[in-house]
CSV table of C-alpha atoms in Angstrom, one decimal:
chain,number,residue,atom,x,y,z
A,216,UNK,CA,0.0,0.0,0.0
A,217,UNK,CA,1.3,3.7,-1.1
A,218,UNK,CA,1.7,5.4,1.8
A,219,UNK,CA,0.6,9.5,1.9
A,220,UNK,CA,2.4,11.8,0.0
A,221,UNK,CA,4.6,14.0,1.1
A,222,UNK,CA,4.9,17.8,-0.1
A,223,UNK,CA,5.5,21.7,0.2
A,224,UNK,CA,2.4,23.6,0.6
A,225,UNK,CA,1.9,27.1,-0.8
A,226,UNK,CA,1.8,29.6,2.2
A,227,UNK,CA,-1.3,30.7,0.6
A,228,UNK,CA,-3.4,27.6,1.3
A,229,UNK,CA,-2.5,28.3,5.0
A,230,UNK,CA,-3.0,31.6,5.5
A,231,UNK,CA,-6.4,33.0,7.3
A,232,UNK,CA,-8.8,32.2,5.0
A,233,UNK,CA,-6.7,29.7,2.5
A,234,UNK,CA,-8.0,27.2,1.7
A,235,UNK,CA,-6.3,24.2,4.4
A,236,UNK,CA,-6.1,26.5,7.2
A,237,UNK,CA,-9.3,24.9,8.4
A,238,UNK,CA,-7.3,21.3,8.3
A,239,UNK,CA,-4.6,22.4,9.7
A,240,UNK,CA,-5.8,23.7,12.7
A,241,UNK,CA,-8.4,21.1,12.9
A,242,UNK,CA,-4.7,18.4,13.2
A,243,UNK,CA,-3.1,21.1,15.6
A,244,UNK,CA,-5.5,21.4,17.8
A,245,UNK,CA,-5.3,19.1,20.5
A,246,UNK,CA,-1.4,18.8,20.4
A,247,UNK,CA,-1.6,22.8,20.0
A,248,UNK,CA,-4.6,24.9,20.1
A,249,UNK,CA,-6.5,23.2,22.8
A,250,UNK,CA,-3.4,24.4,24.9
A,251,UNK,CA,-3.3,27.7,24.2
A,252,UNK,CA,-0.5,27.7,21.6
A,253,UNK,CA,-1.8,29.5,18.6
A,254,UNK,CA,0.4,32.7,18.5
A,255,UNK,CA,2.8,30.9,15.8
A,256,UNK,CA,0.3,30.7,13.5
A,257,UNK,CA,0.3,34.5,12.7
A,258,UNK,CA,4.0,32.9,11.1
A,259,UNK,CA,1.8,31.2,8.1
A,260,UNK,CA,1.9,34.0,5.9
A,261,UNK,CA,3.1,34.9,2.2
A,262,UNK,CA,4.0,37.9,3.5
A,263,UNK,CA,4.9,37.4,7.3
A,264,UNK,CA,7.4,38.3,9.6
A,265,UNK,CA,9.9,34.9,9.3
A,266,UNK,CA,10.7,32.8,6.2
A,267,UNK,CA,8.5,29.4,6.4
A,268,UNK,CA,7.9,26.9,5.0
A,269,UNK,CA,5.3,24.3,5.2
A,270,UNK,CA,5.5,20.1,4.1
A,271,UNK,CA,2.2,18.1,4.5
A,272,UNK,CA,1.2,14.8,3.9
A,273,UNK,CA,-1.8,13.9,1.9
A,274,UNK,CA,-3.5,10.7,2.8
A,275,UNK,CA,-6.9,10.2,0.6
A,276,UNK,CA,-6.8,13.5,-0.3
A,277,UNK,CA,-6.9,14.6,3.6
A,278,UNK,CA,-4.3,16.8,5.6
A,279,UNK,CA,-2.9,14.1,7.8
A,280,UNK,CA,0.3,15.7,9.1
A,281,UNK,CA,2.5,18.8,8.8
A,282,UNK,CA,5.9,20.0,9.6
A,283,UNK,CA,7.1,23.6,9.8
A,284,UNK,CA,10.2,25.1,9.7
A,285,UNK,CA,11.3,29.1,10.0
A,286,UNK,CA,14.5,30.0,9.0
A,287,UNK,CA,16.7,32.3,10.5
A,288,UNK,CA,20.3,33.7,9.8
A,289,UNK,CA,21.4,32.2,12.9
A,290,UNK,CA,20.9,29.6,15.4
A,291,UNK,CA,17.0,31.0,17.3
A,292,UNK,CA,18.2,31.3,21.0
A,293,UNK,CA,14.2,32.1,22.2
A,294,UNK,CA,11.4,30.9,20.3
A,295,UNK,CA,9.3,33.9,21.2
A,296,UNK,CA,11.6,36.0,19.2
A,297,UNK,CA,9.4,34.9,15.9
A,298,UNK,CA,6.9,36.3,17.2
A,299,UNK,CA,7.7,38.9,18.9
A,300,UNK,CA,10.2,40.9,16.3
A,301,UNK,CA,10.6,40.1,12.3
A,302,UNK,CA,13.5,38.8,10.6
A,303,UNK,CA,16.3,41.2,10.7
A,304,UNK,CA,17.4,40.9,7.1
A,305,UNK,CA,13.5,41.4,6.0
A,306,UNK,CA,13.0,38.3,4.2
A,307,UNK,CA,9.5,37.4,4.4
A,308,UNK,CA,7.7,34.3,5.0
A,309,UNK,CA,7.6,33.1,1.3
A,310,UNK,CA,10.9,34.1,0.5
A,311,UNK,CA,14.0,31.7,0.5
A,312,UNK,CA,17.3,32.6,1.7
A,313,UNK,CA,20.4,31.0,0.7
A,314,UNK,CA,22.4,29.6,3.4
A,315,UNK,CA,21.3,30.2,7.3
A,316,UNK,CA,19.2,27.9,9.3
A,317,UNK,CA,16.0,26.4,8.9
A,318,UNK,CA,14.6,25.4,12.3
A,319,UNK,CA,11.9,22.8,12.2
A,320,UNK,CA,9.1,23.9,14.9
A,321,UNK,CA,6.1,21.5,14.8
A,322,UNK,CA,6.2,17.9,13.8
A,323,UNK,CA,2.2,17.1,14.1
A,324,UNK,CA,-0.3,14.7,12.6
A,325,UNK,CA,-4.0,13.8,12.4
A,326,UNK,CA,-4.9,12.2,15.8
A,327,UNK,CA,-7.5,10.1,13.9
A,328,UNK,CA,-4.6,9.3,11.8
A,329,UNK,CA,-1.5,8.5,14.0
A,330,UNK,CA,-1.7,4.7,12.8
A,331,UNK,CA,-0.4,6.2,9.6
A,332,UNK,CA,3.5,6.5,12.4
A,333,UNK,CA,4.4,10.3,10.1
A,334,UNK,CA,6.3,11.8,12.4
A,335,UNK,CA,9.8,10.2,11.2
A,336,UNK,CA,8.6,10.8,7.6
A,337,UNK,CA,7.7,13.9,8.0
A,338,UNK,CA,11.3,14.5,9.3
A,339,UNK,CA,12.4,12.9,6.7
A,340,UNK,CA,10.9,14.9,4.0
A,341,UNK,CA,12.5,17.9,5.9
A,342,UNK,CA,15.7,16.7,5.6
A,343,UNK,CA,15.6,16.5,1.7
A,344,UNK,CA,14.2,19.6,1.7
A,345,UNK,CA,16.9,21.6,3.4
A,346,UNK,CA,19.4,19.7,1.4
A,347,UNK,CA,18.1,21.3,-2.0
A,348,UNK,CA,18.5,25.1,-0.3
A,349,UNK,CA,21.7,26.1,-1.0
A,350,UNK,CA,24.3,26.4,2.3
A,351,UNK,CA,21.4,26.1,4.3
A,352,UNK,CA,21.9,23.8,8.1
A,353,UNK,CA,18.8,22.2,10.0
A,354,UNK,CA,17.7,22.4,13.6
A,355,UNK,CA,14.4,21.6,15.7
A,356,UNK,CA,13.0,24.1,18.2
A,357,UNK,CA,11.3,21.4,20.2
A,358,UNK,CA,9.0,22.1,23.2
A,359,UNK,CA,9.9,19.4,25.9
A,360,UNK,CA,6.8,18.7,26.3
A,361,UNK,CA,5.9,16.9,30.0
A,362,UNK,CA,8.9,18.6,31.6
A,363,UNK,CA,6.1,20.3,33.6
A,364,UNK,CA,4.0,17.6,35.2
A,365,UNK,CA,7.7,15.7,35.8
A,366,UNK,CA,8.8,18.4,37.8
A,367,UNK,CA,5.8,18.4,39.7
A,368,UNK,CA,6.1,14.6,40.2
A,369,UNK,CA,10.0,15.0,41.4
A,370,UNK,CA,9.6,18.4,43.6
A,371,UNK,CA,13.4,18.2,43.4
A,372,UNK,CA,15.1,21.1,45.5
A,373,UNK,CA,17.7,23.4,44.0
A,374,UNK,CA,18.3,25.5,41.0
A,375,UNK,CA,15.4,25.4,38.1
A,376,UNK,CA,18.0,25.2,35.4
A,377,UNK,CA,20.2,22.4,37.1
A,378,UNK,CA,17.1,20.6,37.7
A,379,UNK,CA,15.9,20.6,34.3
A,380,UNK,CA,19.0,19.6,33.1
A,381,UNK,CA,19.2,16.7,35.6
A,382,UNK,CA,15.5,15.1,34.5
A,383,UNK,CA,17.4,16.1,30.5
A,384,UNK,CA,20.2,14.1,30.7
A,385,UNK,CA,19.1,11.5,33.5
A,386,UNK,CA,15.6,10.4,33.8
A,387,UNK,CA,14.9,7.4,31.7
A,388,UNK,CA,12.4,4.5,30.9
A,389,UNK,CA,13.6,1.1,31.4
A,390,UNK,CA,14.9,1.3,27.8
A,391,UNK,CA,17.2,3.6,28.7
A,392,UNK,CA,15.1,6.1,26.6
A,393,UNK,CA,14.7,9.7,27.9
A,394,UNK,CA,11.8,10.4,29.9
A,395,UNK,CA,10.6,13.2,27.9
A,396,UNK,CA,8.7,12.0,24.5
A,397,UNK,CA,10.8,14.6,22.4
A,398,UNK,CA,13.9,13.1,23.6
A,399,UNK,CA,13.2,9.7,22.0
A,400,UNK,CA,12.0,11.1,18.4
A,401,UNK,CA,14.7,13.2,17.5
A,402,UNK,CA,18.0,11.3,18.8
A,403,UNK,CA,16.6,8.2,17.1
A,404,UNK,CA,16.3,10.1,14.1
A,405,UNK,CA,20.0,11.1,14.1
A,406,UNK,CA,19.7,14.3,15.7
A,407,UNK,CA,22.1,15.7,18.7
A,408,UNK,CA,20.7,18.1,21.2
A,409,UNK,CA,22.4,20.9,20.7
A,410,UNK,CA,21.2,23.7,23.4
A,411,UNK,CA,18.7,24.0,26.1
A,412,UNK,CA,17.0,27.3,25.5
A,413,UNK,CA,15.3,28.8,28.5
A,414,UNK,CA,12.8,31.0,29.0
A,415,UNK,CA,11.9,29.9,25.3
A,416,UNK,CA,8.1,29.7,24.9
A,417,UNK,CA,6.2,32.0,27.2
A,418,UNK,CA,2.3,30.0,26.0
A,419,UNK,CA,4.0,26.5,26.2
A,420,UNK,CA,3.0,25.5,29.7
A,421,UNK,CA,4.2,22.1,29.6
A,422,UNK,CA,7.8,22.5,29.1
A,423,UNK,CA,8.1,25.4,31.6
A,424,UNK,CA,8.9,27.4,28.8
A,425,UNK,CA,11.9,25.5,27.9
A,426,UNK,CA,12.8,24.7,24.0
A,427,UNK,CA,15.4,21.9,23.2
A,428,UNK,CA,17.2,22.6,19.9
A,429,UNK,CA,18.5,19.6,17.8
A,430,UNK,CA,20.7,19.7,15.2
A,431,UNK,CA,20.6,17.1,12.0
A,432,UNK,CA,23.0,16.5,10.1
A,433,UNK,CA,22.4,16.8,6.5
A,434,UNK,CA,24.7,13.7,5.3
A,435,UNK,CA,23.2,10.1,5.5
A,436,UNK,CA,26.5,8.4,6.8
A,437,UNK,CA,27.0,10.8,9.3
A,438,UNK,CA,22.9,10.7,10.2
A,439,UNK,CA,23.5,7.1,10.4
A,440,UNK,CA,26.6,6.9,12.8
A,441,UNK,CA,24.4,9.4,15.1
A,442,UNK,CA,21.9,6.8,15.1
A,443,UNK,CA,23.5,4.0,15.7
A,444,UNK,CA,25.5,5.7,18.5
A,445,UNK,CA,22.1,6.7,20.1
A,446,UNK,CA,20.9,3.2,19.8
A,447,UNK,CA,24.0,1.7,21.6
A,448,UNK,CA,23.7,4.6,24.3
A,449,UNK,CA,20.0,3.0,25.3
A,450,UNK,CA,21.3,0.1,25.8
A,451,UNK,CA,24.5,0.8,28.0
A,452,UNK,CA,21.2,2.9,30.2
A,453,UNK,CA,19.5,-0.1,30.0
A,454,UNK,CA,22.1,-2.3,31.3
A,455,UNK,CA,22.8,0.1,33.9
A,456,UNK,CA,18.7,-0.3,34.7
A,457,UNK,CA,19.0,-4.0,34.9
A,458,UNK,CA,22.4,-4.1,36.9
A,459,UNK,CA,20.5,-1.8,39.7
A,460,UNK,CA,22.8,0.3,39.2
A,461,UNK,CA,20.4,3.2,38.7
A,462,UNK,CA,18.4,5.1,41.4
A,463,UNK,CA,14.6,4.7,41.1
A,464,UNK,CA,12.5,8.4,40.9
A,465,UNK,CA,9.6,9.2,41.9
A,466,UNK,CA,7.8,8.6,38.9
A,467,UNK,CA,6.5,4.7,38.0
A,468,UNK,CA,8.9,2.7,36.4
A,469,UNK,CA,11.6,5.8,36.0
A,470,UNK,CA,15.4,6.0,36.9
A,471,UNK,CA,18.3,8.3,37.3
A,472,UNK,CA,20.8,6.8,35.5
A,473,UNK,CA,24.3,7.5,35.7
A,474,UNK,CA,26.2,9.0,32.8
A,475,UNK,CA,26.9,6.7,30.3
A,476,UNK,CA,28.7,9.0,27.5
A,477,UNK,CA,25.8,11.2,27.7
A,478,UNK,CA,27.2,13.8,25.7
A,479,UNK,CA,27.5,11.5,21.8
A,480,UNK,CA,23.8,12.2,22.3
A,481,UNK,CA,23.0,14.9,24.5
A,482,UNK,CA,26.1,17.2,23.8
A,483,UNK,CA,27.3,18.8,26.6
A,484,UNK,CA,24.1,20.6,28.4
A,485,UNK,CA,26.0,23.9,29.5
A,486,UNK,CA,23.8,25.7,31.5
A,487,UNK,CA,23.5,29.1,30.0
């Protein structure tokens, strides 16, 4: 069976009153809108404030999953700086600059249609698409998602940001996979965390504001190696797991586990 297609759609199907916005907010909105989280969509413009592009994927004719990405000149530190100022060089959002950064913000599909498993497609449809802009780098501005209710769970004393960075790099399933669903979708994928960004998202309640940037490499081998690598590092966490050599949390079936390498996946997690 052919699974969906997978393409660039024209900012002005998306725009207020184009002819998909109805689709796509009708797939955004529990992961999104029934949160609260609309401001990004003034971004889905021919004529807005950030270069964007749009890739969807077309299953009987239906909107059954999207990806956007924003580019910027330079690596986005704080998310709410799309919204909240335009792009210095004035591109707008239909334009296509050459070289810079294309920063991948949403990865969502159609809850009647997550059988159809698009996030990694989707993903990978980005990819190709950033390879044919010329110069150009990828990166994911990625909520983490669930880093609120963890935090609530843990009510671990000390500094917010050391804190964070603790249930980051250290709080795992008993497959040694993070604890934080983000963490498992991108590293699998190839990509390396490459910066916790506080005070990120001031509407994204769940991650207490904070965005993780990945980075992907463009090339396959090296996308492969990463993968591999992050593959091996779950099971070294796992092992640990097994061996007891982890402290149980305070959350079911969740463990602090000791370094193991962290950074070939997680880089270095400077607090900064």
């Amino acid at each position: 069976m052919k699974g969906p297609e997978i393409a660039e759609i024209a900012l002005s199907k998306l725009a207020v009153d184009g002819e998909l916005r109805a689709a796509f907010e009708a797939i955004h909105r529990v992961d999104w809108l029934d949160q609260g989280i609309r401001r990004w969509l003034r971004l889905l413009d021919p004529l807005g404030p950030w270069p964007v592009v749009v890739l969807g994927a077309l299953a009987d004719g239906c909107l059954a999953g999207t990806i956007v990405g924003v580019w910027a000149q330079h690596p986005i530190e704080r998310f709410d700086d799309l919204l909240e100022s335009p792009c210095p060089q004035q591109f707008r959002g239909g334009d296509r600059p050459a070289g810079g950064l294309w920063h991948f913000i949403a990865v969502t599909t159609d809850p009647q249609q997550r059988q159809l498993a698009l996030g990694r497609p989707l993903l990978g449809a980005a990819l190709q698409w950033v390879r044919q802009q010329p110069g150009a780098q990828m990166r994911t501005l990625s909520p983490a998602v669930g880093l609120a209710d963890a935090l609530h769970a843990l009510q671990l004393p000390g500094d917010f940001r050391q804190t964070v960075t603790k249930v980051v790099r250290s709080l795992a399933r008993r497959d040694g996979a993070g604890h934080l669903p983000i963490l498992g979708l991108h590293p699998a994928s190839g990509a390396k965390l490459d910066k916790i960004l506080w005070s990120s998202r001031s509407d994204e309640k769940r991650s207490c504001g904070v965005t993780l940037r990945f980075a992907y490499p463009l090339d396959d081998a090296e996308r492969l190696t990463q993968q591999q690598c992050y593959r091996q590092w779950l099971v070294q966490r796992a092992e640990q797991i097994a061996a007891g050599q982890a402290d149980a949390a305070a959350l079911p079936e969740r463990w602090w586990v000791p370094d193991c390498q962290d950074e070939r996946v997680l880089g270095n997690l400077l607090i900064s």
